[in-house]
Tab-separated table of C-alpha atoms in Angstrom:
chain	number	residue	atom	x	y	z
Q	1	UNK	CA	0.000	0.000	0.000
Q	2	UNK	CA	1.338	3.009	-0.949
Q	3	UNK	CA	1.011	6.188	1.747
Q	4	UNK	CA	-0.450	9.466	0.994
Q	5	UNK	CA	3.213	10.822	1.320
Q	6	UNK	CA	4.447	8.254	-1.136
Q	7	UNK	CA	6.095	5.758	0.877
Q	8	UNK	CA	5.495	2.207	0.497
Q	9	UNK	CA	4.595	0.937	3.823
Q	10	UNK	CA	6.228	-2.241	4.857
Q	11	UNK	CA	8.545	-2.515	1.499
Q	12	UNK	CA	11.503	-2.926	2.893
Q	13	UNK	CA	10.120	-4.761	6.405
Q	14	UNK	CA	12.518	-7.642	7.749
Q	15	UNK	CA	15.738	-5.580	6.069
Q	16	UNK	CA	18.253	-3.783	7.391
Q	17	UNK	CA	20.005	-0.889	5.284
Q	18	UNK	CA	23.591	0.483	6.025
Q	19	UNK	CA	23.596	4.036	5.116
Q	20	UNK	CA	27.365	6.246	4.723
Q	21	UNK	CA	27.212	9.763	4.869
Q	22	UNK	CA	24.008	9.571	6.838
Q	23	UNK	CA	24.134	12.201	9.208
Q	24	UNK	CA	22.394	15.064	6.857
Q	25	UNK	CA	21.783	15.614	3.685
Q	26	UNK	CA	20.721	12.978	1.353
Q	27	UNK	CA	21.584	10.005	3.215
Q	28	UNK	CA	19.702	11.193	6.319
Q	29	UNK	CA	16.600	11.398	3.932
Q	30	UNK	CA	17.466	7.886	2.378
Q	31	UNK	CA	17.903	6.738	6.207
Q	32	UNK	CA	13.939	7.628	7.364
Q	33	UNK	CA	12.603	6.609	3.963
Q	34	UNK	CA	13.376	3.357	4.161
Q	35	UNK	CA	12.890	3.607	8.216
Q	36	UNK	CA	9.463	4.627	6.680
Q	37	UNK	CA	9.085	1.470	4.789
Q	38	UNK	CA	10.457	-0.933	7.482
Q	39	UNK	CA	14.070	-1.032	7.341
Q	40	UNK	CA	16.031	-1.065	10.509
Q	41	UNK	CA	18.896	1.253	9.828
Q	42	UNK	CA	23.360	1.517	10.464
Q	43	UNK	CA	23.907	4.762	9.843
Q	44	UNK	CA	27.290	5.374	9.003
Q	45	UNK	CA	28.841	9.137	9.318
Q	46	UNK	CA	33.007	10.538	9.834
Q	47	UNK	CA	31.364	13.322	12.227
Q	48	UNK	CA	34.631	14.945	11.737
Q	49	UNK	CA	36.495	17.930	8.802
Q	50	UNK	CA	38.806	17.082	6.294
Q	51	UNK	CA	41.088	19.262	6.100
Q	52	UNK	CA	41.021	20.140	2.510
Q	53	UNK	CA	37.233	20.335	2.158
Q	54	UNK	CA	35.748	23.916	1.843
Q	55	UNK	CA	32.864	23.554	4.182
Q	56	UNK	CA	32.117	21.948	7.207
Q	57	UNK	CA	31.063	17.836	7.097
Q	58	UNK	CA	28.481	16.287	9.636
Q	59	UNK	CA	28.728	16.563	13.474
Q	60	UNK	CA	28.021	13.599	16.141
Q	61	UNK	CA	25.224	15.402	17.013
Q	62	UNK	CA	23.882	14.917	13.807
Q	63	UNK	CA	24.368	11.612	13.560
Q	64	UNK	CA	22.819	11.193	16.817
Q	65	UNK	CA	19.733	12.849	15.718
Q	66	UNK	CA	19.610	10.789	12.492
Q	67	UNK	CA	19.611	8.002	14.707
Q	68	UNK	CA	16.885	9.259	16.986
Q	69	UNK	CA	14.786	9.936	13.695
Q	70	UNK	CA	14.942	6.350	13.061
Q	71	UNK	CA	13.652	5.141	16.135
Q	72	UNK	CA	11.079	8.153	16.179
Q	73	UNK	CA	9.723	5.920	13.129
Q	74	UNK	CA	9.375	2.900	14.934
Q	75	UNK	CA	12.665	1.255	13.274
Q	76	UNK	CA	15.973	-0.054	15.172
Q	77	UNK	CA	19.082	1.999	14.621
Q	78	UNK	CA	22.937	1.932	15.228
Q	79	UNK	CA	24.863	5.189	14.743
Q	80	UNK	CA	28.573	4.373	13.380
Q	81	UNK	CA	31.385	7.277	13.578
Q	82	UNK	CA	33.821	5.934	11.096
Q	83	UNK	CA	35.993	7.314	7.493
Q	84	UNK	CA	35.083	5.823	4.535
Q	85	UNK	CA	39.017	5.972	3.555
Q	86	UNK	CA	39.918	3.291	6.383
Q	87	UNK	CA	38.360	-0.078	5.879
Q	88	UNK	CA	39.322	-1.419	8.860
Q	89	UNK	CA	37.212	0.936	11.047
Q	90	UNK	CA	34.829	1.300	8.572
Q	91	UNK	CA	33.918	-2.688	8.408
Q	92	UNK	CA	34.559	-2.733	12.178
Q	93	UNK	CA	31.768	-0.349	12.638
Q	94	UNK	CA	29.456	-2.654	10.329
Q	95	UNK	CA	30.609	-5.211	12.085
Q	96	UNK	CA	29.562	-4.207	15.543
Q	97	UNK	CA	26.395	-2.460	14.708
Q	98	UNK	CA	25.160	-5.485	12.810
Q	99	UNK	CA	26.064	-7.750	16.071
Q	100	UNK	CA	24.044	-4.951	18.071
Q	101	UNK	CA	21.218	-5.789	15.826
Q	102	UNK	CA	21.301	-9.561	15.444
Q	103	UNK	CA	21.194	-9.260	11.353
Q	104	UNK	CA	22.875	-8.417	8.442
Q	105	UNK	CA	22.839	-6.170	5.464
Q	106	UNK	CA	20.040	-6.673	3.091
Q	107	UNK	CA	20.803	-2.668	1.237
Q	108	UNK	CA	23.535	-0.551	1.288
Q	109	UNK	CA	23.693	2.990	0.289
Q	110	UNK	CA	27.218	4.197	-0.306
Q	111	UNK	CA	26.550	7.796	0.154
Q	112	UNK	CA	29.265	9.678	1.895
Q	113	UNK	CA	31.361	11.797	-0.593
Q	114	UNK	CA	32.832	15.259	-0.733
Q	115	UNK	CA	32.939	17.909	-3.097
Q	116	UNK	CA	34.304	21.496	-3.111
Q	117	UNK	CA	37.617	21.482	-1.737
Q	118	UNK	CA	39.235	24.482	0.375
Q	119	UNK	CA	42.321	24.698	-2.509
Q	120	UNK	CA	41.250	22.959	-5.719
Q	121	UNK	CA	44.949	23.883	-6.333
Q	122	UNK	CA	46.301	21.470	-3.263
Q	123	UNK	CA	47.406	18.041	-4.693
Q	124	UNK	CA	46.363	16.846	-1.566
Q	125	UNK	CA	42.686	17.435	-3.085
Q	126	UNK	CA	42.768	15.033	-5.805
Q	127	UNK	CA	44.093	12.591	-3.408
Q	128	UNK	CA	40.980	13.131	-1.044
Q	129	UNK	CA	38.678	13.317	-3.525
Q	130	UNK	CA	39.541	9.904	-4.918
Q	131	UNK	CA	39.928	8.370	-0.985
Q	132	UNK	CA	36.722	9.474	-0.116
Q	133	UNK	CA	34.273	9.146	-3.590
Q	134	UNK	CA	36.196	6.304	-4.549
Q	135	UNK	CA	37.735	4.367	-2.496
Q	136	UNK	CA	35.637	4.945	-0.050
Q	137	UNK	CA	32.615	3.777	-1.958
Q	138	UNK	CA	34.819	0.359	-2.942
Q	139	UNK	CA	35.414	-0.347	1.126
Q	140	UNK	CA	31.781	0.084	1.727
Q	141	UNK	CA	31.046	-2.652	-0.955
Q	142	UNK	CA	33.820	-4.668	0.791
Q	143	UNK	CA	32.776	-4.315	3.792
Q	144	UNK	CA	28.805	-5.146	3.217
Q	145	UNK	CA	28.636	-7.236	0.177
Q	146	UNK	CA	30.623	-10.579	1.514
Q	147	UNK	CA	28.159	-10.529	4.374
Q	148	UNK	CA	25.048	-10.092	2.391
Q	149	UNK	CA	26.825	-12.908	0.370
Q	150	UNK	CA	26.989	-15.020	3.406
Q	151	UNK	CA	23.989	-14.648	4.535
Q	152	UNK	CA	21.825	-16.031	1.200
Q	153	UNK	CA	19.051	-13.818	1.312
Q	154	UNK	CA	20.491	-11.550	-1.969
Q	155	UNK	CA	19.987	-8.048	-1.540
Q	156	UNK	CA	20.899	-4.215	-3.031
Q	157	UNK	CA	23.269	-1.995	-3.456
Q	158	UNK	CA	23.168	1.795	-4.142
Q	159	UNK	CA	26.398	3.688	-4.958
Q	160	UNK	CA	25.981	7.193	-5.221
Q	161	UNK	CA	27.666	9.205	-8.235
Q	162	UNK	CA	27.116	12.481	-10.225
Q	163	UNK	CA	26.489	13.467	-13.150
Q	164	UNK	CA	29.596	14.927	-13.344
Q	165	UNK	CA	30.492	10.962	-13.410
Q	166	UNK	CA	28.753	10.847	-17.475
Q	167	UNK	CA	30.040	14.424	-18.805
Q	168	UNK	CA	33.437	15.727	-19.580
Q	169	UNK	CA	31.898	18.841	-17.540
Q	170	UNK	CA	33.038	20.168	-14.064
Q	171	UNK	CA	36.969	19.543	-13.959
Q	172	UNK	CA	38.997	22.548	-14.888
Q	173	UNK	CA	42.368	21.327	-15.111
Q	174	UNK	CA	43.025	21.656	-11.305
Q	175	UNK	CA	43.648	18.942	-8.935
Q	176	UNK	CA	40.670	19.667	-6.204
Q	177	UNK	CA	37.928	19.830	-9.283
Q	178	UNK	CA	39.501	17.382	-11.791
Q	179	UNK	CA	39.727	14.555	-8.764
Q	180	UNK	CA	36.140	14.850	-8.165
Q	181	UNK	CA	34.969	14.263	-12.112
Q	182	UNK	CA	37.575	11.253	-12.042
Q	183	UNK	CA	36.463	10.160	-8.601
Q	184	UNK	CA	32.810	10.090	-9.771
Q	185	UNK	CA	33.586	8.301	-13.200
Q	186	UNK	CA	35.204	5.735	-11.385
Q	187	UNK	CA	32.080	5.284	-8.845
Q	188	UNK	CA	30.276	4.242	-12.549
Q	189	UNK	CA	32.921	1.444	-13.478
Q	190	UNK	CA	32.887	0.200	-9.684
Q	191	UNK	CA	28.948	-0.049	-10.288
Q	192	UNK	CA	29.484	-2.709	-13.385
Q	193	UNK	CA	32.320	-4.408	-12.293
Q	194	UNK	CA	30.054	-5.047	-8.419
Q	195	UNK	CA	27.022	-5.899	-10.608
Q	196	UNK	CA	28.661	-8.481	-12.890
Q	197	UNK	CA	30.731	-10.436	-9.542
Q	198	UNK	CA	27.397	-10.140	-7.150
Q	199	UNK	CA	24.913	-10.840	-9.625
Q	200	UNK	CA	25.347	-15.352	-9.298
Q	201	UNK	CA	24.394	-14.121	-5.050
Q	202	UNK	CA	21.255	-12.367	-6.052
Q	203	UNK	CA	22.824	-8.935	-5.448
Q	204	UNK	CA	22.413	-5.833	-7.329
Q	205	UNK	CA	24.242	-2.752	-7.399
Q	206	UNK	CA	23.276	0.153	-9.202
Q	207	UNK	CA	24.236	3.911	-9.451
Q	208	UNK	CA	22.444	7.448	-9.075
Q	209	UNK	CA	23.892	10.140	-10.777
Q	210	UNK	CA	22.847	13.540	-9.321
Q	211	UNK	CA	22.424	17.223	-10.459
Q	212	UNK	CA	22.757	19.514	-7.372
Q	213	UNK	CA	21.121	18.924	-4.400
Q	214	UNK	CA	19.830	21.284	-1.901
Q	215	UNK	CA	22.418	19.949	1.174
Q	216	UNK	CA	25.213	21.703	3.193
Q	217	UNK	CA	27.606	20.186	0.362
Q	218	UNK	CA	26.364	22.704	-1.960
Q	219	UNK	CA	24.438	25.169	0.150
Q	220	UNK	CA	27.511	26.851	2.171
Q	221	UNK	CA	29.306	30.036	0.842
Q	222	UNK	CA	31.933	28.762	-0.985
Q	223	UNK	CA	29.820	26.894	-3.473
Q	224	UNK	CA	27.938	30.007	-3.661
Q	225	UNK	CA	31.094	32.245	-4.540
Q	226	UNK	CA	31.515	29.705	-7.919
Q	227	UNK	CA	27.829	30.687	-9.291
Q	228	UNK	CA	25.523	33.275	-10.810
Q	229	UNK	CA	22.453	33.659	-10.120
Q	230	UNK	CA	19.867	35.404	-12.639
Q	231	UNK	CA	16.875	37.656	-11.804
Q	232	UNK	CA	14.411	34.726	-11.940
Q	233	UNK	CA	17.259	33.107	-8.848
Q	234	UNK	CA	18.006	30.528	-10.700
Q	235	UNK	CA	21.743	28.789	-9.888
Q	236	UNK	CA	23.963	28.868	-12.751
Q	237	UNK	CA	26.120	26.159	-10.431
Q	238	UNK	CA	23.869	23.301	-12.144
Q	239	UNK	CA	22.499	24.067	-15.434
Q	240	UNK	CA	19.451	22.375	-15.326
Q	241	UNK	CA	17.653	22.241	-17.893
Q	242	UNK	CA	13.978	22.204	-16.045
Q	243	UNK	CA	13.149	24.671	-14.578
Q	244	UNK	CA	14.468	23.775	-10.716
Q	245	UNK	CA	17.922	25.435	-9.341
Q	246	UNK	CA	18.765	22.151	-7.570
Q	247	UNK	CA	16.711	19.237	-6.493
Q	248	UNK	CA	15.584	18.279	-2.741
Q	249	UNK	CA	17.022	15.138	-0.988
Q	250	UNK	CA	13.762	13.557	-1.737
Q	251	UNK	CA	14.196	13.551	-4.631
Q	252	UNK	CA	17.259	11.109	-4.675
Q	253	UNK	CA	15.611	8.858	-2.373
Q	254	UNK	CA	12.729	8.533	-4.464
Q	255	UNK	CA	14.979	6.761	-6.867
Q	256	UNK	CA	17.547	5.011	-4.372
Q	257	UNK	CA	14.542	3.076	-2.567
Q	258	UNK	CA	13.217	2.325	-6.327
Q	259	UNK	CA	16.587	0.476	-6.918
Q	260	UNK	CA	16.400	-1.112	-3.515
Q	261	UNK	CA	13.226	-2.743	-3.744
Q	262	UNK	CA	11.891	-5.773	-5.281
Q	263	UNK	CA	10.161	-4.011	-7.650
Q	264	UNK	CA	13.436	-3.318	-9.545
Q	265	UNK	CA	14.984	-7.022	-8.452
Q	266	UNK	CA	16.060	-7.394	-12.026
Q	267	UNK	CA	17.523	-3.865	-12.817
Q	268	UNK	CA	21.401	-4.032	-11.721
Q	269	UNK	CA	24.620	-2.110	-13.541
Q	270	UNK	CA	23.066	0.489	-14.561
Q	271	UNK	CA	23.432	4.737	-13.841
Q	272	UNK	CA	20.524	6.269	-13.275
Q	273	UNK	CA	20.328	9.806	-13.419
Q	274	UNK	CA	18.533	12.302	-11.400
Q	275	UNK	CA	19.591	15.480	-13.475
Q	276	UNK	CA	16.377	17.565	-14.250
Q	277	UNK	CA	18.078	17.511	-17.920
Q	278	UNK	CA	21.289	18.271	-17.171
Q	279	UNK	CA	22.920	15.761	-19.369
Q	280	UNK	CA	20.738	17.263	-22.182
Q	281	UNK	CA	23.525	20.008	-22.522
């Protein structure tokens, strides 16, 4: 039965969904939609700056309150500090909350990710841009997918790209801005080369590819200083083609709990964008 709201109550009832980046922004909306349709939730947040990102990331207050949102919905959840870029504490984290909660991963959402950096200039930018959008999404596969493997029951996975991942657009030559156009291509071959090894377990992984989207990645000051805005206010920072400046969190999850249900159990490698016609530059 689907809600007034648009959920889908009980779809994802009996599952558990591990969540990165989930202390704002989109994955905190991911996080209580599918609370909303009966996941428990392990939401997964680095509470912490990176030094050579231009704004500041998620607090542990945040993720606390992500958490508490969760259980506000009548769902189990487990709040996990940890950095995408180290595996070990990353699948540690997993590891414990899922012990916490007697189960296993049924969806994962590989979320976290970074974007304007403090000096696109710094080499150390392209390095963290890769670590984090990356290689962080590839140790969130590791650390979920041989468990969902293990436990039989198949499952989903989400990775989270850009559309910046399927255009030439966005890099400028300079480490900070050219890392994060590479880091989100690569996101798009890690999708296909996930889909084609999980597939024989009954696990799919698929990819979202986002325009902007109205979160403290891109709403801060220093995002602002790189656009124009025209008299109608619309942001010059996306391009869209339909008439929106950016698109809500909502928005995404509409489409992330599309490719984490049954109803799309046979749709897996493929990049879905969310781009209010970007791409039709």
């Amino acid at each position: 039965m689907v809600s007034p709201n648009g959920t889908h109550a009980d779809r994802f009832a009996d599952r558990t969904a591990v969540i990165t980046g989930a202390a704002r922004g989109q994955g905190r909306s991911h996080a209580l939609r599918l609370a909303a349709e009966g996941a428990d939730v392990i939401a997964v947040d680095v509470c912490r700056n990176i030094e050579t990102v231009a704004y500041d990331l998620a607090t542990p207050a945040e993720l606390d309150d992500t958490v508490a949102m969760v259980r506000d919905a009548g769902r189990r959840a487990v709040g996990v500090q940890a950095d995408v870029r180290n595996p070990d504490q990353l699948t540690g984290g997993i590891e414990n909350a899922c012990a916490e909660l007697g189960t296993d991963p049924d969806v994962v959402v590989a979320n976290a990710g970074i974007g304007l950096m403090a000096d696109p200039d710094d080499r150390a930018a392209f390095r963290d841009q890769l670590d984090v959008n990356l290689a962080g999404v590839w140790n969130t596969v590791q650390a979920t997918a041989h468990r969902m493997i293990a436990h039989g029951r198949g499952g989903a996975i989400v990775l989270i790209s850009s559309v910046y991942g399927l255009t030439g657009r966005g890099g400028d030559g300079r480490p900070g801005t050219d890392g994060y156009v590479a880091s989100k291509h690569g996101v798009i071959g890690l999708t296909r080369s996930a889909a084609s090894w999980l597939a024989p377990h009954r696990i799919r992984v698929n990819c979202v590819n986002p325009t902007g989207v109205a979160t403290p990645m891109v709403l801060n000051p220093a995002v602002a200083a790189l656009a124009v805005t025209d008299e109608a206010g619309n942001n010059s920072y996306a391009a869209n083609v339909m008439d929106v400046p950016m698109l809500e969190p909502e928005d995404l999850t509409a489409a992330v709990t599309f490719l984490a249900s049954d109803e799309a159990r046979y749709i897996t490698g493929i990049s879905l964008p969310v781009d209010a016609g970007l791409l039709l530059h």
